[in-house]
Structures are given as C-alpha cells and as structure tokens.
Amino acid sequence: MAQMNVLVIGSGFAGLSAATHLAHLGYQVTLLEKNSTPGGRARKFDAEGFVFDMGPSWYWMPDVFDTYFSHFGKKTSDYYDLVRLDPSYTVVFGENDFVDIPADLGQFRDLMESFEPGVGPKLDEFLKQAAYKYKVGIQDLVYRPSRSLMEFTSPKLLLDMVRMDIFQSMSKHVRKFFTSEKIIRLMEFPVLFLGETAANIPALYSLMNYADIALGTWYPPGGMHKIIEGMVTLAEEKGVKFKYDAEVSHINVKNGKAESVVLVSGEKFEADIVVAGADYHHVETKLLAPEYRNYSDEYWDKRVMAPSSLLFYLGVDKKLNNLQHHNLFFDEPLGPHADAIYTNPRWPEKPLFYASVPSITDPTVAPEGKENLFLLVPLAPDLEDTEELREKYYNIIMDRLEKLTGQDVRNHIIYKRSYAHNDFKSDYNAFKGNAYGLANTLLQTAILKPSLKNKKVANLYYTGQLTVPGPGVPPSLISGHVVAKEVIKENNL
Ligand SMILES: Cc1cc2nc3c(=O)[nH]c(=O)nc-3n(C[C@H](O)[C@H](O)[C@H](O)COP(=O)(O)OP(=O)(O)OC[C@H]3O[C@@H](n4cnc5c(N)ncnc54)[C@H](O)[C@@H]3O)c2cc1C
C-alpha cells in the first residue's frame, strides 16, 4: 500500500487534531509550525516561576474532548487531569455586587429565582431547548463539512433546524424567557465567545448556555496547555513528525495540485496532501499564488471577524482577595463596548474585562504565596496598537480591579507582559490581528463559512477557527476531525 505524505501547517488545536486523525489512519504526517513551541493561540510561557496560558482559559464542553481522545481508544485522563470549578465563575456587576455562579444546577436555579422570583420553570424550559440544540448541534451539525446544502436537506434535519432557532437572534430568544437584567447578562455572555453580540448571533447558540450551566466549567491542573501537551504526545504516538521554527512561505502548485511546501528557511517538503491549519486568510493571500485562491480581497474585507484582545500576563507577589478562578467584570454596560467592537471600531471608553486567576485553583502556576493574574479586554480587530494605548488601558482596568476588589494590586506586580493585535499578527499571522477567528453570525454559518477545501487545488484543505465549524477550542478540535474525514474520503489509501 503506497504511503501518502500529508503536510499539516500549524500546530493549533485544529492542526494537531487533523494531523493525529490522519496519522492514525496510516498517512505519513509532518506538521510544520512557525513558532518554537506547539499550541498556536493556546501556547504557554514560563517567567519568573509563573506559568502563563497565553490564550484559552475556559474548558467547556468536556464531552468534545472525551470524544476526541476516544477516537484513538484513549481517555482524556490518559493525558491530563480535570477538576470541575465551583463556583464556575464570578460576575462582578458593580461595587459589592459580586455573584458567584454555582456549579450545582439546583443552586443555580435558586440564584436565578433570587433575581427574578418565579423564573424557575422558564429556566427549565430554556435549558431543555438548549440541551436539545446542544445534542443536535454539537453531536451532529458541527461534524458536517458544510460543502453543500445537500448535507442539510434531510426531512428530519429540516425539522430540527426549525427547533434549533436558526433564524431568531439570541437576544430575542433570551428575552422571551427572562426579564431580569442580571439573568439576561448571564445568558448572553457565553455567545461573546462566538465573536458577535447576542443581537447578531442565532438563538441556536443558546446551546452555549447548556454547556455553561449544565455541563460546567472545568480546568486541567497545570494549565490549559496540558491539553496541548496531551495532544502532542498522542500525535507522536501515532507517528506525526513535528518541525518547529518551520514557517511556511509558499505552497507550490503544479497541474492543479499542491506538490510541495517551502519554508522561509528555503527547506522544501514534498506533499501528496496539504492541510492548512494556519489562519485561512494568511494561507490564501501569502502562501498561495493569486490564481489559486478561493476568495478575493473584497470577500475577506466583508467578513465579520471575531474580536482581538488586549491581554496582560501578570505575576503578583501576594495572594489576592475577592477574586475567583474566572471573573467577568460586567460593571459597565455592554452596549457601548459592543459598539466599539462591532459597529464603530475603536478603543472602548469604558471596557468590560475578564480576569483569570488560575493560581487560586492550581498552585503549580505561580510560586508559593503569589498569584498568576491574566487580564483580557476584547477589542475590535485591526485597531491601532501602541505601547501607550496598552498602558492607558492597563491603568483603566487596574483602577477598576483594585476599587471593586478592595485591594492594592498594581504595587504588587512583579512580572508584566502585554499582548495585543501586533502580537497576534507577528506570532500567528492573524488576519487583522484577530484573536478568535471568524464570528459565528448567521451569514457566516455552515456552508456560508470559508470552505474547508480549496476549489482550484485538488489536494489542499483548510482547518481551524476561520473555517467550519467556527471559533473556540472545541470547534477547532472538531474542525481537524472534519477535515481529516474529507481527506480520507477523497484520498483513500
Ligand atoms: C486570548 C484568547 C482567549 C481564548 N479563550 C478561549 C477559551 O477560554 N475557551 C475556548 O474554547 N477558546 C478560547 N479561545 C479561542 C481558541 O483559543 C481558538 O479558537 C483556538 O485555539 C484556535 O485554534 P486553531 O488551531 O484554529 O488556530 P491557532 O491556534 O492560531 O493555530 C494556528 C497555528 O498556525 C501557525 N502558523 C501560522 N502561520 C504559519 C506559517 N506560515 N507556517 C507555519 N505555521 C504557521 C501558528 O503559529 C499557530 O500555531 C481564545 C483565544 C484567544 C486568543
């Protein structure tokens, strides 16, 4: 049986997933990664005794990770441990107005009743519908390659589509059930992960509320990077060869096929199949000659990108009070910040922000007696990014953090690194410096997303958060699986 050489570009969740699935089925897989460590947006770095996860910090949808490892006869626990966080997270609505979101469903229901008396049965119905959407959405729809409408035309699926609330906005859907502003904020928060406001996200994505409230928030001790380490170990067990510091500069196409890939260093790799897990826009516009691109510059300019972010990785020389592992600072209204991200792109006047303190759960990510603090402000992509602006926003959110939690933090920072648009561009070749890929709006869902297959180069495929099924760690894992299935279907060994 002839061996087929697959080159996978990029070692993010999607590239790792695609590479491992293909190696498992007997393809010879080489993974080319620009950076010197794996994980893409989910890399980590160590500094002065602190271990910082650079990107994702929320471990949601544990079943998706379990399914991933089960494809290879493995369990998640073969590679890393998991703990369920309780509280799942804290929402800061204002001074002395902190709400811990309990992991237990009964306690969560009681909390909602305290915001809106009598809301219990409505919450039950909301979650029942969300559970159904999760079942159909995450266990079926997201695994479809979305290359043709025909994939979605079975009578059962059409009926499901109606029940899935594709054509209603999330914000309308939530308001049908709830009137309390606090509950609405809580129910609308998870879709922010999908790169748009609730007004522009289909109500299908109340499945995220099921993930949040029913399935819970988990954490792998050691950090989110433990998932990447586990995936790399599994990939190596399957025979994937990793090449780091291997930035691809060009995909050579001959007779309608990608025949080789050339690195910036000049090294050349022959290919039978290429799976590009780097940002789709970068692959199209920088690695391929214009005649082989799927999409024009105008097409890309019209895409709604998910936000970028301003991040701070901070080492604190003391333990912090009044914070949990995950903390959402919703003490300012969402409207103006959302407007600054999606409608009139600018640095927001009064930003909402997120603080993660993993050292509260995990003593291994900070030296004893110290705290690992990660701050995130979601921002519009493609904004001007300067040191002065970063510092200005550091001071804005630090003032709020100190005031709301009632402590001095700034004077206890012993390590500080910032990260924003320019870093996303230089580290990951991210289009407009995006952090989370392409937004999951209705017009950018399923077959309306950039296709996972190149239409002019027969053996070139795409995976990752700019193609199907969308942004986030679980979708990226699924994206790698979906593309691997397409490769197998079209290039059977
Ligand atoms: C700050 C932040 C917080 C997030 N929080 C969460 C969260 O809490 N939960 C969640 O589920 N999701 C979260 N996400 C989203 C999630 O991290 C991403 O959706 C996911 O990691 C994307 O994986 P990917 O494989 O598509 O892309 P990437 O991780 O970007 O992988 C692409 C890889 O391609 C490489 N590459 C690029 N160009 C080249 C080239 N020319 N040659 C070779 N290699 C190249 C890059 O270096 C990179 O390693 C977050 C993202 C960010 C940035």
PDB file of C-alpha atoms and ligand atoms in Angstrom, residues 9-15 32-35 39-42 54-58 193 224 246-249 277-279 282 287 309 311 374 376 424 427-429 435-436 463-465 471-474 476, ligand 1:
ATOM      1  CA  ILE A   9       0.624  23.694   8.516  1.00  0.00           C
ATOM      2  CA  GLY A  10       0.205  24.926  12.115  1.00  0.00           C
ATOM      3  CA  SER A  11       0.105  23.170  15.470  1.00  0.00           C
ATOM      4  CA  GLY A  12      -3.001  24.799  16.978  1.00  0.00           C
ATOM      5  CA  PHE A  13      -5.857  22.608  18.177  1.00  0.00           C
ATOM      6  CA  ALA A  14      -7.153  22.197  14.628  1.00  0.00           C
ATOM      7  CA  GLY A  15      -3.802  21.269  13.051  1.00  0.00           C
ATOM      8  CA  LEU A  32       5.151  22.391  10.182  1.00  0.00           C
ATOM      9  CA  GLU A  33       4.883  25.033  12.905  1.00  0.00           C
ATOM     10  CA  LYS A  34       6.203  28.574  12.639  1.00  0.00           C
ATOM     11  CA  ASN A  35       6.782  29.009  16.375  1.00  0.00           C
ATOM     12  CA  GLY A  39      -0.376  25.066  20.567  1.00  0.00           C
ATOM     13  CA  GLY A  40      -0.813  28.208  18.486  1.00  0.00           C
ATOM     14  CA  ARG A  41      -3.088  30.602  20.339  1.00  0.00           C
ATOM     15  CA  ALA A  42      -3.068  28.111  23.219  1.00  0.00           C
ATOM     16  CA  MET A  54      -1.380  32.573  26.540  1.00  0.00           C
ATOM     17  CA  GLY A  55      -4.903  32.144  25.172  1.00  0.00           C
ATOM     18  CA  PRO A  56      -7.841  29.943  26.165  1.00  0.00           C
ATOM     19  CA  SER A  57      -8.678  29.592  29.832  1.00  0.00           C
ATOM     20  CA  TRP A  58     -12.270  28.255  29.824  1.00  0.00           C
ATOM     21  CA  PHE A 193     -17.090  33.611  22.753  1.00  0.00           C
ATOM     22  CA  MET A 224      -4.865  24.688  29.632  1.00  0.00           C
ATOM     23  CA  ALA A 246       9.293  25.992  10.399  1.00  0.00           C
ATOM     24  CA  GLU A 247       7.399  28.941   8.931  1.00  0.00           C
ATOM     25  CA  VAL A 248       5.881  28.121   5.569  1.00  0.00           C
ATOM     26  CA  SER A 249       6.479  30.783   2.924  1.00  0.00           C
ATOM     27  CA  GLY A 277      -4.279  24.988   9.934  1.00  0.00           C
ATOM     28  CA  ALA A 278      -2.738  28.476   9.925  1.00  0.00           C
ATOM     29  CA  ASP A 279      -5.167  31.423   9.616  1.00  0.00           C
ATOM     30  CA  HIS A 282      -2.830  34.130   5.608  1.00  0.00           C
ATOM     31  CA  LEU A 287       1.204  31.163   0.774  1.00  0.00           C
ATOM     32  CA  SER A 309      -7.906  41.260  22.609  1.00  0.00           C
ATOM     33  CA  LEU A 311      -4.060  40.777  27.316  1.00  0.00           C
ATOM     34  CA  PHE A 374      -4.434  37.151  33.415  1.00  0.00           C
ATOM     35  CA  LEU A 376      -8.334  40.335  28.933  1.00  0.00           C
ATOM     36  CA  PHE A 424      -1.372  38.174  17.116  1.00  0.00           C
ATOM     37  CA  ASP A 427       3.074  35.311  16.232  1.00  0.00           C
ATOM     38  CA  TYR A 428       0.208  33.703  14.265  1.00  0.00           C
ATOM     39  CA  ASN A 429      -0.123  35.681  11.014  1.00  0.00           C
ATOM     40  CA  ALA A 435      -7.798  36.536  18.470  1.00  0.00           C
ATOM     41  CA  TYR A 436     -10.836  34.310  17.927  1.00  0.00           C
ATOM     42  CA  THR A 463      -8.869  23.707   9.063  1.00  0.00           C
ATOM     43  CA  GLY A 464      -9.129  25.932  12.137  1.00  0.00           C
ATOM     44  CA  GLN A 465     -11.150  28.737  13.579  1.00  0.00           C
ATOM     45  CA  PRO A 471     -14.020  29.664  16.791  1.00  0.00           C
ATOM     46  CA  GLY A 472     -13.188  28.173  20.199  1.00  0.00           C
ATOM     47  CA  VAL A 473     -11.203  25.184  21.378  1.00  0.00           C
ATOM     48  CA  PRO A 474     -13.935  22.502  20.988  1.00  0.00           C
ATOM     49  CA  SER A 476     -11.167  23.756  16.468  1.00  0.00           C
TER      50      SER A 476
HETATM   51  C1  LIG B   1      -6.764  35.269  24.296  1.00  0.00           C
HETATM   52  C2  LIG B   1      -7.639  34.141  23.823  1.00  0.00           C
HETATM   53  C3  LIG B   1      -8.528  33.560  24.717  1.00  0.00           C
HETATM   54  C4  LIG B   1      -9.327  32.497  24.298  1.00  0.00           C
HETATM   55  N1  LIG B   1     -10.138  31.900  25.208  1.00  0.00           N
HETATM   56  C5  LIG B   1     -10.794  30.775  24.869  1.00  0.00           C
HETATM   57  C6  LIG B   1     -11.433  29.997  25.878  1.00  0.00           C
HETATM   58  O1  LIG B   1     -11.370  30.340  27.059  1.00  0.00           O
HETATM   59  N2  LIG B   1     -12.078  28.852  25.500  1.00  0.00           N
HETATM   60  C7  LIG B   1     -12.122  28.453  24.183  1.00  0.00           C
HETATM   61  O2  LIG B   1     -12.720  27.410  23.888  1.00  0.00           O
HETATM   62  N3  LIG B   1     -11.492  29.170  23.216  1.00  0.00           N
HETATM   63  C8  LIG B   1     -10.817  30.295  23.530  1.00  0.00           C
HETATM   64  N4  LIG B   1     -10.109  30.980  22.590  1.00  0.00           N
HETATM   65  C9  LIG B   1     -10.188  30.550  21.186  1.00  0.00           C
HETATM   66  C10 LIG B   1      -9.276  29.362  20.912  1.00  0.00           C
HETATM   67  O3  LIG B   1      -8.062  29.522  21.576  1.00  0.00           O
HETATM   68  C11 LIG B   1      -9.043  29.246  19.413  1.00  0.00           C
HETATM   69  O4  LIG B   1     -10.304  29.169  18.756  1.00  0.00           O
HETATM   70  C12 LIG B   1      -8.216  28.037  19.017  1.00  0.00           C
HETATM   71  O5  LIG B   1      -7.092  27.891  19.843  1.00  0.00           O
HETATM   72  C13 LIG B   1      -7.812  28.184  17.555  1.00  0.00           C
HETATM   73  O6  LIG B   1      -7.076  27.086  17.147  1.00  0.00           O
HETATM   74  P1  LIG B   1      -6.582  26.975  15.627  1.00  0.00           P
HETATM   75  O7  LIG B   1      -5.883  25.672  15.513  1.00  0.00           O
HETATM   76  O8  LIG B   1      -7.695  27.253  14.695  1.00  0.00           O
HETATM   77  O9  LIG B   1      -5.578  28.209  15.409  1.00  0.00           O
HETATM   78  P2  LIG B   1      -4.166  28.581  16.056  1.00  0.00           P
HETATM   79  O10 LIG B   1      -4.114  28.184  17.470  1.00  0.00           O
HETATM   80  O11 LIG B   1      -3.895  30.001  15.760  1.00  0.00           O
HETATM   81  O12 LIG B   1      -3.133  27.678  15.244  1.00  0.00           O
HETATM   82  C14 LIG B   1      -2.600  28.087  14.014  1.00  0.00           C
HETATM   83  C15 LIG B   1      -1.121  27.750  14.006  1.00  0.00           C
HETATM   84  O13 LIG B   1      -0.579  28.019  12.711  1.00  0.00           O
HETATM   85  C16 LIG B   1       0.723  28.542  12.892  1.00  0.00           C
HETATM   86  N5  LIG B   1       1.113  29.272  11.683  1.00  0.00           N
HETATM   87  C17 LIG B   1       0.645  30.458  11.233  1.00  0.00           C
HETATM   88  N6  LIG B   1       1.243  30.778  10.065  1.00  0.00           N
HETATM   89  C18 LIG B   1       2.118  29.777   9.777  1.00  0.00           C
HETATM   90  C19 LIG B   1       3.034  29.532   8.714  1.00  0.00           C
HETATM   91  N7  LIG B   1       3.167  30.377   7.672  1.00  0.00           N
HETATM   92  N8  LIG B   1       3.800  28.412   8.755  1.00  0.00           N
HETATM   93  C20 LIG B   1       3.683  27.525   9.789  1.00  0.00           C
HETATM   94  N9  LIG B   1       2.822  27.703  10.818  1.00  0.00           N
HETATM   95  C21 LIG B   1       2.041  28.823  10.807  1.00  0.00           C
HETATM   96  C22 LIG B   1       0.595  29.430  14.103  1.00  0.00           C
HETATM   97  O14 LIG B   1       1.845  29.711  14.692  1.00  0.00           O
HETATM   98  C23 LIG B   1      -0.305  28.569  15.001  1.00  0.00           C
HETATM   99  O15 LIG B   1       0.455  27.711  15.803  1.00  0.00           O
HETATM  100  C24 LIG B   1      -9.271  32.027  22.963  1.00  0.00           C
HETATM  101  C25 LIG B   1      -8.376  32.615  22.066  1.00  0.00           C
HETATM  102  C26 LIG B   1      -7.561  33.646  22.494  1.00  0.00           C
HETATM  103  C27 LIG B   1      -6.570  34.227  21.539  1.00  0.00           C
END
